[in-house]
Amino acid sequence: MPDGMALDWFGYDVCADGPIAVVGAWRDDDVGPDTGSAHMIFTDSNGSGTYLQKLMVSGATAGDRAGENVAIGAGFVAVTMPGREIERSGGGVVHGAVAVFAESSGRWGEAAILDDASRSDGDLFG
């Protein structure tokens, strides 16, 4: 992680699909305390890793914890945000969301933020 700092928890969760791995760093503080991030790494046939890109969730806020869990496959990356607070129209607040990133021309960009509108707080979405 090129901009890594002590206690970012880089590598807390890792998932690979062939030579590409996504690595979570849920305590990364780039936007605020524990906003989190994920990182794309390519491993060649010799086992050498090449850093590709940092994934940041748009609208990240303190405590989102993006990258606490990560998954990769079929050109998509999923990054959990268990601390993301989402206000409901009735005034309630639920926690948790999943950011999905898609690959296009060798770069990964945010494609969607997933949430289940019918869930209740404590469901731990994502």
Backbone as CSV, one residue per row, in Angstrom:
resi,resn,N_x,N_y,N_z,CA_x,CA_y,CA_z,C_x,C_y,C_z
1,MET,0.863,-1.172,0.000,0.000,0.000,0.000,0.908,1.234,0.000
2,PRO,1.024,1.919,-1.139,1.982,3.018,-1.246,1.809,4.128,-0.210
3,ASP,0.584,4.421,0.180,0.366,5.495,1.157,0.013,4.941,2.530
4,GLY,0.409,3.700,2.795,0.050,3.025,4.042,0.622,3.711,5.270
5,MET,-0.155,3.641,6.332,0.239,4.195,7.623,0.076,3.096,8.672
6,ALA,0.725,3.287,9.796,0.559,2.345,10.897,-0.927,2.238,11.242
7,LEU,-1.372,1.053,11.512,-2.751,0.753,11.940,-3.801,0.904,10.844
8,ASP,-3.421,0.928,9.556,-4.416,0.919,8.476,-5.075,-0.457,8.355
9,TRP,-4.440,-1.462,8.894,-4.881,-2.859,8.839,-4.942,-3.362,7.394
10,PHE,-3.949,-2.971,6.615,-3.804,-3.471,5.251,-3.652,-4.987,5.313
11,GLY,-4.496,-5.699,4.560,-4.446,-7.151,4.542,-5.384,-7.819,5.525
12,TYR,-6.253,-7.044,6.174,-7.222,-7.630,7.107,-8.067,-8.684,6.397
13,ASP,-8.465,-8.422,5.156,-9.147,-9.407,4.328,-8.558,-9.326,2.929
14,VAL,-8.380,-10.490,2.301,-7.788,-10.579,0.967,-8.585,-11.597,0.168
15,CYS,-8.811,-11.299,-1.109,-9.474,-12.238,-2.004,-8.786,-12.152,-3.360
16,ALA,-8.570,-13.309,-4.002,-7.896,-13.328,-5.296,-8.750,-14.038,-6.340
17,ASP,-8.603,-13.585,-7.571,-9.207,-14.224,-8.727,-8.115,-14.305,-9.782
18,GLY,-7.502,-15.469,-9.918,-6.353,-15.591,-10.810,-5.211,-14.735,-10.304
19,PRO,-4.598,-13.940,-11.177,-3.446,-13.136,-10.764,-3.812,-11.816,-10.076
20,ILE,-5.097,-11.507,-9.989,-5.525,-10.234,-9.395,-6.046,-10.478,-7.982
21,ALA,-5.576,-9.682,-7.042,-6.048,-9.762,-5.662,-6.578,-8.402,-5.239
22,VAL,-7.580,-8.431,-4.369,-8.072,-7.223,-3.732,-7.762,-7.375,-2.244
23,VAL,-7.224,-6.302,-1.662,-6.763,-6.321,-0.284,-7.458,-5.194,0.477
24,GLY,-8.115,-5.538,1.570,-8.814,-4.537,2.375,-7.898,-3.847,3.370
25,ALA,-8.216,-2.594,3.662,-7.509,-1.803,4.678,-8.559,-0.933,5.378
26,TRP,-9.394,-1.563,6.205,-10.582,-0.884,6.731,-10.291,0.255,7.702
27,ARG,-9.085,0.367,8.195,-8.776,1.471,9.105,-8.012,2.598,8.410
28,ASP,-7.938,2.573,7.084,-7.315,3.654,6.310,-8.061,4.949,6.623
29,ASP,-7.316,6.010,6.875,-7.903,7.275,7.341,-7.803,8.411,6.329
30,ASP,-7.768,8.114,5.031,-7.579,9.169,4.037,-8.647,10.258,4.088
31,VAL,-9.896,9.905,4.319,-10.988,10.884,4.306,-11.449,11.220,5.723
32,GLY,-11.166,10.357,6.665,-11.543,10.522,8.060,-11.236,9.224,8.780
33,PRO,-11.361,9.207,10.098,-11.035,8.006,10.858,-11.812,6.779,10.369
34,ASP,-11.079,5.719,10.082,-11.653,4.425,9.690,-12.614,4.501,8.504
35,THR,-12.312,5.374,7.526,-13.121,5.383,6.306,-12.849,4.122,5.498
36,GLY,-11.608,3.671,5.475,-11.245,2.433,4.823,-10.990,2.568,3.335
37,SER,-10.411,1.495,2.770,-10.116,1.440,1.341,-9.829,-0.009,0.959
38,ALA,-9.712,-0.249,-0.331,-9.296,-1.554,-0.852,-8.241,-1.300,-1.922
39,HIS,-7.424,-2.304,-2.172,-6.274,-2.131,-3.053,-6.167,-3.299,-4.010
40,MET,-5.902,-2.994,-5.271,-5.778,-3.991,-6.321,-4.301,-4.293,-6.559
41,ILE,-3.977,-5.605,-6.589,-2.599,-6.039,-6.775,-2.571,-7.145,-7.827
42,PHE,-1.610,-7.069,-8.732,-1.395,-8.091,-9.759,-0.172,-8.905,-9.366
43,THR,-0.304,-10.231,-9.404,0.822,-11.114,-9.110,1.216,-11.840,-10.384
44,ASP,2.489,-11.707,-10.780,2.939,-12.372,-12.002,3.312,-13.827,-11.730
45,SER,3.719,-14.547,-12.764,4.024,-15.976,-12.642,5.228,-16.250,-11.746
46,ASN,6.032,-15.236,-11.476,7.175,-15.384,-10.568,6.802,-15.117,-9.119
47,GLY,5.556,-14.735,-8.895,5.103,-14.446,-7.533,5.371,-13.019,-7.092
48,SER,5.806,-12.159,-8.012,6.044,-10.756,-7.676,4.740,-9.972,-7.786
49,GLY,4.486,-9.140,-6.809,3.270,-8.334,-6.818,3.506,-6.944,-7.370
50,THR,2.550,-6.459,-8.155,2.582,-5.099,-8.686,1.323,-4.395,-8.224
51,TYR,1.513,-3.280,-7.557,0.375,-2.505,-7.068,-0.328,-1.853,-8.257
52,LEU,-1.656,-2.037,-8.347,-2.404,-1.494,-9.471,-3.163,-0.219,-9.135
53,GLN,-3.940,-0.257,-8.055,-4.856,0.862,-7.831,-5.463,0.795,-6.438
54,LYS,-5.737,1.967,-5.899,-6.468,2.085,-4.635,-7.934,2.346,-4.949
55,LEU,-8.839,1.621,-4.284,-10.270,1.818,-4.455,-10.813,2.577,-3.248
56,MET,-11.393,3.724,-3.516,-12.024,4.543,-2.472,-13.506,4.658,-2.792
57,VAL,-14.338,4.547,-1.777,-15.785,4.644,-1.952,-16.176,6.116,-2.005
58,SER,-17.005,6.489,-2.987,-17.454,7.879,-3.079,-18.303,8.210,-1.858
59,GLY,-18.172,9.419,-1.395,-18.946,9.860,-0.230,-18.542,9.187,1.063
60,ALA,-17.323,8.650,1.125,-16.854,7.967,2.331,-16.885,8.907,3.529
61,THR,-17.307,8.361,4.660,-17.345,9.130,5.902,-16.663,8.334,7.014
62,ALA,-16.292,9.035,8.057,-15.636,8.401,9.197,-16.468,7.232,9.705
63,GLY,-15.786,6.120,9.950,-16.433,4.945,10.504,-17.062,4.004,9.496
64,ASP,-16.993,4.295,8.184,-17.562,3.392,7.171,-16.893,2.015,7.200
65,ARG,-15.600,1.984,7.472,-14.810,0.752,7.518,-14.820,-0.008,6.190
66,ALA,-14.751,0.729,5.078,-14.690,0.093,3.756,-13.472,-0.811,3.682
67,GLY,-13.676,-2.029,3.180,-12.586,-2.972,3.051,-12.467,-3.935,4.211
68,GLU,-13.410,-3.898,5.142,-13.355,-4.877,6.232,-13.481,-6.287,5.652
69,ASN,-14.295,-6.427,4.612,-14.368,-7.664,3.834,-14.342,-7.293,2.363
70,VAL,-13.683,-8.111,1.561,-13.565,-7.865,0.126,-13.798,-9.170,-0.639
71,ALA,-14.252,-9.038,-1.890,-14.429,-10.193,-2.774,-14.171,-9.742,-4.201
72,ILE,-13.718,-10.681,-5.042,-13.443,-10.362,-6.437,-13.849,-11.544,-7.311
73,GLY,-14.333,-11.243,-8.506,-14.651,-12.273,-9.479,-15.393,-11.687,-10.657
74,ALA,-15.214,-12.272,-11.825,-15.947,-11.899,-13.046,-15.937,-10.399,-13.345
75,GLY,-14.815,-9.739,-13.113,-14.697,-8.324,-13.447,-15.307,-7.367,-12.436
76,PHE,-15.674,-7.873,-11.264,-16.251,-7.036,-10.216,-15.522,-7.236,-8.903
77,VAL,-15.511,-6.181,-8.094,-14.986,-6.240,-6.739,-16.078,-5.752,-5.806
78,ALA,-16.285,-6.467,-4.713,-17.235,-6.047,-3.683,-16.442,-5.666,-2.436
79,VAL,-16.794,-4.511,-1.868,-16.111,-3.982,-0.691,-17.181,-3.664,0.349
80,THR,-17.159,-4.375,1.469,-18.169,-4.107,2.492,-17.853,-2.809,3.234
81,MET,-18.914,-2.178,3.715,-18.824,-0.978,4.545,-19.757,-1.181,5.735
82,PRO,-19.365,-1.990,6.724,-20.264,-2.311,7.828,-20.633,-1.119,8.701
83,GLY,-19.832,-0.074,8.675,-20.125,1.093,9.497,-20.918,2.186,8.798
84,ARG,-21.205,2.026,7.502,-21.938,3.050,6.745,-23.312,3.255,7.354
85,GLU,-23.633,4.483,7.720,-24.947,4.824,8.264,-25.842,5.313,7.138
86,ILE,-27.036,4.730,7.035,-27.993,5.111,6.005,-29.295,5.490,6.691
87,GLU,-29.720,6.742,6.488,-30.976,7.209,7.081,-32.154,6.750,6.240
88,ARG,-33.183,6.264,6.903,-34.416,5.854,6.245,-35.411,7.006,6.283
89,SER,-36.361,6.986,5.373,-37.340,8.077,5.275,-38.151,8.230,6.554
90,GLY,-38.327,7.157,7.309,-39.078,7.219,8.566,-38.253,7.733,9.725
91,GLY,-37.015,8.100,9.476,-36.161,8.663,10.512,-35.197,7.671,11.125
92,GLY,-35.345,6.384,10.852,-34.428,5.397,11.401,-33.108,5.382,10.664
93,VAL,-32.123,4.791,11.306,-30.799,4.661,10.720,-30.420,3.185,10.735
94,VAL,-29.934,2.690,9.600,-29.412,1.327,9.527,-27.934,1.394,9.176
95,HIS,-27.237,0.324,9.450,-25.797,0.290,9.204,-25.449,-0.795,8.203
96,GLY,-24.475,-0.495,7.365,-23.937,-1.462,6.424,-24.353,-1.212,4.995
97,ALA,-23.414,-1.394,4.091,-23.636,-1.289,2.651,-22.475,-1.998,1.974
98,VAL,-22.604,-2.199,0.676,-21.544,-2.830,-0.112,-21.287,-1.959,-1.336
99,ALA,-20.023,-1.611,-1.549,-19.636,-0.880,-2.751,-19.174,-1.901,-3.782
100,VAL,-19.641,-1.735,-5.015,-19.248,-2.616,-6.113,-18.429,-1.800,-7.103
101,PHE,-17.275,-2.338,-7.470,-16.397,-1.718,-8.450,-16.322,-2.642,-9.656
102,ALA,-16.295,-2.067,-10.845,-16.202,-2.832,-12.083,-14.941,-2.435,-12.832
103,GLU,-14.361,-3.404,-13.535,-13.149,-3.172,-14.303,-13.505,-2.755,-15.730
104,SER,-12.824,-1.725,-16.207,-13.000,-1.273,-17.568,-11.654,-0.751,-18.065
105,SER,-11.144,-1.348,-19.112,-9.867,-0.941,-19.723,-8.730,-0.905,-18.700
106,GLY,-8.711,-1.891,-17.815,-7.618,-2.003,-16.859,-7.744,-1.158,-15.623
107,ARG,-8.802,-0.373,-15.495,-9.027,0.450,-14.291,-10.313,0.002,-13.617
108,TRP,-10.364,0.161,-12.314,-11.531,-0.222,-11.530,-12.248,1.041,-11.081
109,GLY,-13.539,1.114,-11.341,-14.325,2.279,-10.962,-15.578,1.855,-10.213
110,GLU,-16.042,2.719,-9.350,-17.246,2.416,-8.566,-18.451,2.299,-9.486
111,ALA,-19.174,1.201,-9.379,-20.347,0.955,-10.215,-21.641,1.132,-9.444
112,ALA,-21.644,0.829,-8.148,-22.881,0.913,-7.359,-22.574,0.815,-5.871
113,ILE,-23.485,1.366,-5.082,-23.510,1.144,-3.641,-24.779,0.343,-3.375
114,LEU,-24.631,-0.844,-2.835,-25.771,-1.723,-2.596,-26.284,-1.584,-1.168
115,ASP,-27.606,-1.616,-1.047,-28.288,-1.530,0.238,-29.621,-2.248,0.079
116,ASP,-30.127,-2.823,1.128,-31.428,-3.485,1.110,-32.421,-2.584,1.841
117,ALA,-33.300,-1.944,1.086,-34.230,-0.967,1.662,-35.211,-1.574,2.653
118,SER,-35.408,-2.887,2.640,-36.384,-3.509,3.538,-35.776,-4.009,4.848
119,ARG,-34.490,-3.818,5.035,-33.869,-4.370,6.228,-34.016,-3.479,7.449
120,SER,-33.710,-4.037,8.587,-33.772,-3.319,9.870,-32.357,-3.147,10.405
121,ASP,-32.191,-2.181,11.307,-30.881,-2.002,11.926,-30.519,-3.291,12.647
122,GLY,-29.271,-3.650,12.574,-28.810,-4.873,13.190,-28.758,-6.044,12.217
123,ASP,-29.278,-5.872,10.977,-29.236,-6.944,9.996,-27.822,-7.170,9.443
124,LEU,-26.934,-6.239,9.655,-25.542,-6.342,9.238,-25.400,-6.619,7.742
125,PHE,-26.060,-5.797,6.950,-25.994,-5.937,5.496,-24.558,-5.892,5.012
126,GLY,-24.206,-6.842,4.163,-22.885,-6.880,3.578,-21.930,-7.731,4.369
